[in-house]
mmCIF file of C-alpha atoms in Angstrom:
data_model
loop_
_atom_site.group_PDB
_atom_site.id
_atom_site.type_symbol
_atom_site.label_atom_id
_atom_site.label_comp_id
_atom_site.label_asym_id
_atom_site.label_seq_id
_atom_site.Cartn_x
_atom_site.Cartn_y
_atom_site.Cartn_z
ATOM 1 C CA HIS A 586 19.240 4.381 16.864
ATOM 2 C CA VAL A 587 17.596 2.188 14.455
ATOM 3 C CA SER A 588 14.947 -0.343 15.480
ATOM 4 C CA MET A 589 13.509 -3.062 13.245
ATOM 5 C CA ILE A 590 10.008 -4.120 14.017
ATOM 6 C CA SER A 591 8.400 -7.040 12.355
ATOM 7 C CA LEU A 592 4.527 -6.809 12.159
ATOM 8 C CA LEU A 593 2.575 -9.589 10.667
ATOM 9 C CA ILE A 594 -1.040 -8.885 9.891
ATOM 10 C CA SER A 595 -2.671 -12.247 9.022
ATOM 11 C CA LYS A 596 -5.187 -12.474 6.204
ATOM 12 C CA ASP A 597 -7.658 -13.701 8.815
ATOM 13 C CA ASP A 598 -7.627 -10.211 10.300
ATOM 14 C CA PHE A 599 -9.286 -8.748 7.175
ATOM 15 C CA SER A 600 -12.758 -9.163 5.847
ATOM 16 C CA VAL A 601 -11.293 -9.078 2.266
ATOM 17 C CA PHE A 602 -7.642 -9.922 1.568
ATOM 18 C CA LYS A 603 -5.918 -10.170 -1.788
ATOM 19 C CA CYS A 604 -2.168 -10.609 -2.254
ATOM 20 C CA LYS A 605 -0.698 -12.103 -5.378
ATOM 21 C CA LYS A 606 2.648 -12.776 -3.757
ATOM 22 C CA PRO A 607 4.202 -11.909 -0.258
ATOM 23 C CA PHE A 608 6.426 -8.872 -0.067
ATOM 24 C CA THR A 609 7.937 -6.606 2.539
ATOM 25 C CA ILE A 610 7.505 -2.817 2.911
ATOM 26 C CA GLY A 611 9.089 -0.339 5.127
ATOM 27 C CA VAL A 612 7.028 2.308 7.005
ATOM 28 C CA ILE A 613 7.781 4.991 9.574
ATOM 29 C CA PRO A 614 5.760 3.991 12.534
ATOM 30 C CA ASP A 615 5.131 7.527 13.711
ATOM 31 C CA SER A 616 3.744 8.489 10.275
ATOM 32 C CA LEU A 617 1.435 5.440 10.201
ATOM 33 C CA ASN A 618 0.301 6.250 13.772
ATOM 34 C CA LYS A 619 -0.722 9.816 12.787
ATOM 35 C CA ILE A 620 -2.866 8.467 9.973
ATOM 36 C CA LEU A 621 -4.419 5.718 12.090
ATOM 37 C CA ARG A 622 -5.399 8.289 14.789
ATOM 38 C CA CYS A 623 -8.035 9.447 12.259
ATOM 39 C CA VAL A 624 -9.744 6.068 12.547
ATOM 40 C CA GLN A 625 -12.847 5.770 14.655
ATOM 41 C CA ASN A 626 -14.060 2.490 16.217
ATOM 42 C CA ASP A 627 -16.568 1.504 13.499
ATOM 43 C CA ASP A 628 -14.505 2.747 10.530
ATOM 44 C CA GLU A 629 -13.219 0.455 7.851
ATOM 45 C CA ILE A 630 -9.618 0.608 6.782
ATOM 46 C CA SER A 631 -8.201 -0.564 3.389
ATOM 47 C CA LEU A 632 -4.484 -0.860 2.831
ATOM 48 C CA SER A 633 -3.016 -1.255 -0.667
ATOM 49 C CA CYS A 634 0.429 -1.388 -2.186
ATOM 50 C CA GLY A 635 1.487 -2.471 -5.659
ATOM 51 C CA GLY A 636 4.437 -4.487 -4.287
ATOM 52 C CA SER A 637 7.903 -4.093 -2.938
ATOM 53 C CA ASP A 638 8.815 -1.805 -5.855
ATOM 54 C CA ASP A 639 6.045 0.582 -4.969
ATOM 55 C CA ASP A 640 7.018 3.869 -3.178
ATOM 56 C CA CYS A 641 3.835 4.481 -1.180
ATOM 57 C CA LEU A 642 1.181 2.733 0.850
ATOM 58 C CA SER A 643 -2.453 3.706 0.088
ATOM 59 C CA ILE A 644 -4.599 3.873 3.177
ATOM 60 C CA GLY A 645 -8.407 4.426 2.854
ATOM 61 C CA ILE A 646 -10.625 5.136 5.818
ATOM 62 C CA SER A 647 -14.386 5.140 5.508
ATOM 63 C CA SER A 648 -17.158 5.274 8.053
ATOM 64 C CA SER A 649 -19.466 2.217 8.406
ATOM 65 C CA SER A 650 -22.365 4.324 7.048
ATOM 66 C CA LYS A 651 -20.197 5.327 4.116
ATOM 67 C CA ASP A 652 -20.938 9.030 4.575
ATOM 68 C CA ARG A 653 -17.238 9.846 5.373
ATOM 69 C CA GLU A 654 -14.186 8.783 3.472
ATOM 70 C CA ALA A 655 -10.460 9.744 3.644
ATOM 71 C CA ASN A 656 -7.599 8.575 1.466
ATOM 72 C CA TYR A 657 -3.933 8.861 2.314
ATOM 73 C CA GLU A 658 -0.723 8.088 0.372
ATOM 74 C CA MET A 659 2.104 7.402 2.792
ATOM 75 C CA LYS A 660 5.713 7.347 1.549
ATOM 76 C CA LEU A 661 7.561 4.066 2.189
ATOM 77 C CA ILE A 662 11.139 3.581 3.339
ATOM 78 C CA THR A 663 13.387 1.816 0.949
ATOM 79 C CA LEU A 664 14.526 -1.417 2.513
ATOM 80 C CA GLU A 665 17.654 -3.181 1.335
ATOM 81 C CA GLU A 666 16.608 -6.547 2.575
ATOM 82 C CA ALA A 667 19.870 -8.130 1.701
ATOM 83 C CA SER A 668 21.798 -5.716 3.867
ATOM 84 C CA ILE A 669 19.292 -5.774 6.683
ATOM 85 C CA GLY A 670 19.564 -9.568 6.929
ATOM 86 C CA LEU A 671 16.202 -10.337 8.482
ATOM 87 C CA PRO A 672 16.298 -14.016 9.269
ATOM 88 C CA GLU A 673 13.283 -16.251 9.128
ATOM 89 C CA ILE A 674 12.123 -16.582 12.650
ATOM 90 C CA GLU A 675 9.999 -19.193 14.238
ATOM 91 C CA TYR A 676 8.410 -17.367 17.160
ATOM 92 C CA SER A 677 8.190 -19.126 20.491
ATOM 93 C CA ILE A 678 5.169 -16.990 21.385
ATOM 94 C CA ILE A 679 2.651 -14.974 19.481
ATOM 95 C CA ILE A 680 0.815 -12.166 21.430
ATOM 96 C CA ARG A 681 -2.578 -10.942 20.425
ATOM 97 C CA ASP A 682 -3.327 -7.980 22.558
ATOM 98 C CA CYS A 683 -6.247 -5.502 22.489
ATOM 99 C CA PRO A 684 -5.125 -2.668 20.110
ATOM 100 C CA LYS A 685 -6.709 -0.012 22.395
ATOM 101 C CA ASP A 686 -4.820 -1.331 25.462
ATOM 102 C CA PHE A 687 -1.540 -1.737 23.604
ATOM 103 C CA HIS A 688 -1.889 1.854 22.183
ATOM 104 C CA LYS A 689 -2.339 3.188 25.733
ATOM 105 C CA ILE A 690 0.848 1.434 26.816
ATOM 106 C CA CYS A 691 2.758 2.914 23.775
ATOM 107 C CA MET A 692 1.511 6.359 24.481
ATOM 108 C CA ASP A 693 2.473 6.041 28.127
ATOM 109 C CA LEU A 694 5.917 5.118 27.019
ATOM 110 C CA LYS A 695 6.065 8.059 24.645
ATOM 111 C CA LYS A 696 5.147 10.472 27.442
ATOM 112 C CA LEU A 697 7.747 9.053 29.752
ATOM 113 C CA LYS A 698 10.326 9.192 26.921
ATOM 114 C CA VAL A 699 11.199 5.558 27.387
ATOM 115 C CA ASP A 700 13.885 4.184 25.036
ATOM 116 C CA GLU A 701 13.565 0.417 25.867
ATOM 117 C CA ILE A 702 10.765 -1.873 26.677
ATOM 118 C CA SER A 703 10.865 -5.479 27.837
ATOM 119 C CA ILE A 704 8.006 -7.813 26.971
ATOM 120 C CA GLU A 705 7.705 -10.962 28.933
ATOM 121 C CA ALA A 706 4.828 -13.528 28.371
ATOM 122 C CA THR A 707 3.643 -16.450 30.280
ATOM 123 C CA GLN A 708 0.615 -18.553 29.583
ATOM 124 C CA ASN A 709 -1.609 -16.311 31.634
ATOM 125 C CA GLU A 710 -0.146 -12.704 31.387
ATOM 126 C CA ILE A 711 1.916 -10.277 29.441
ATOM 127 C CA VAL A 712 4.296 -7.997 31.314
ATOM 128 C CA TYR A 713 5.441 -4.789 29.569
ATOM 129 C CA SER A 714 8.380 -3.359 31.601
ATOM 130 C CA PHE A 715 10.219 -0.118 30.985
ATOM 131 C CA SER A 716 12.478 2.343 32.716
ATOM 132 C CA ASN A 717 14.246 5.631 32.017
ATOM 133 C CA GLU A 718 16.438 7.978 34.119
ATOM 134 C CA ILE A 719 13.623 9.024 36.335
ATOM 135 C CA THR A 720 11.170 6.081 36.668
ATOM 136 C CA SER A 721 10.542 2.420 36.077
ATOM 137 C CA ASN A 722 7.158 0.874 35.496
ATOM 138 C CA SER A 723 5.456 -2.260 34.383
ATOM 139 C CA ALA A 724 2.030 -2.789 32.873
ATOM 140 C CA ILE A 725 0.533 -6.326 33.305
ATOM 141 C CA ARG A 726 -2.174 -7.626 31.047
ATOM 142 C CA LYS A 727 -3.928 -10.801 32.382
ATOM 143 C CA ARG A 728 -5.103 -13.263 29.786
ATOM 144 C CA LYS A 729 -8.932 -13.709 29.617
ATOM 145 C CA ILE A 730 -9.461 -17.444 29.816
ATOM 146 C CA PRO A 731 -12.280 -18.637 27.547
ATOM 147 C CA GLU A 732 -15.070 -20.493 29.388
ATOM 148 C CA ASN A 733 -14.275 -23.758 27.631
ATOM 149 C CA GLU A 734 -10.738 -23.686 28.995
ATOM 150 C CA LYS A 735 -11.924 -22.802 32.562
ATOM 151 C CA GLN A 736 -14.036 -25.892 32.629
ATOM 152 C CA SER A 737 -11.411 -28.291 31.407
ATOM 153 C CA SER A 738 -8.784 -27.062 33.937
#
């Protein structure tokens, strides 16, 4: 089975962001996950890639006190974008979830050997539902409503 995942990391999510022109890279999520497990809460991460012709993604991890540093070179997957046919998509919803909580959900899925996940979102919650031969489960994340929205309701 092949699964295509589109992950957009906005320039607003970085303290420093430089990109001469947009491009697409292919990564193996499990490989990226193994590297990101080395990151601690206060660490800084830098990602760099020369462009869509580059064959690796450079990942730098440094402690906030700068006394620890690790650098990784991760091989990229060659994407034949023309044959993949990824259409431009206008998303009806964009979910911003806590990475720690989302990671826990993903690890639970891996432990249960789940092949499919359904993500449903309403204005106030996200429901992650999954099942396999033995079990079915759902994880519900309630939206934290900012104080200014509570008062105007």
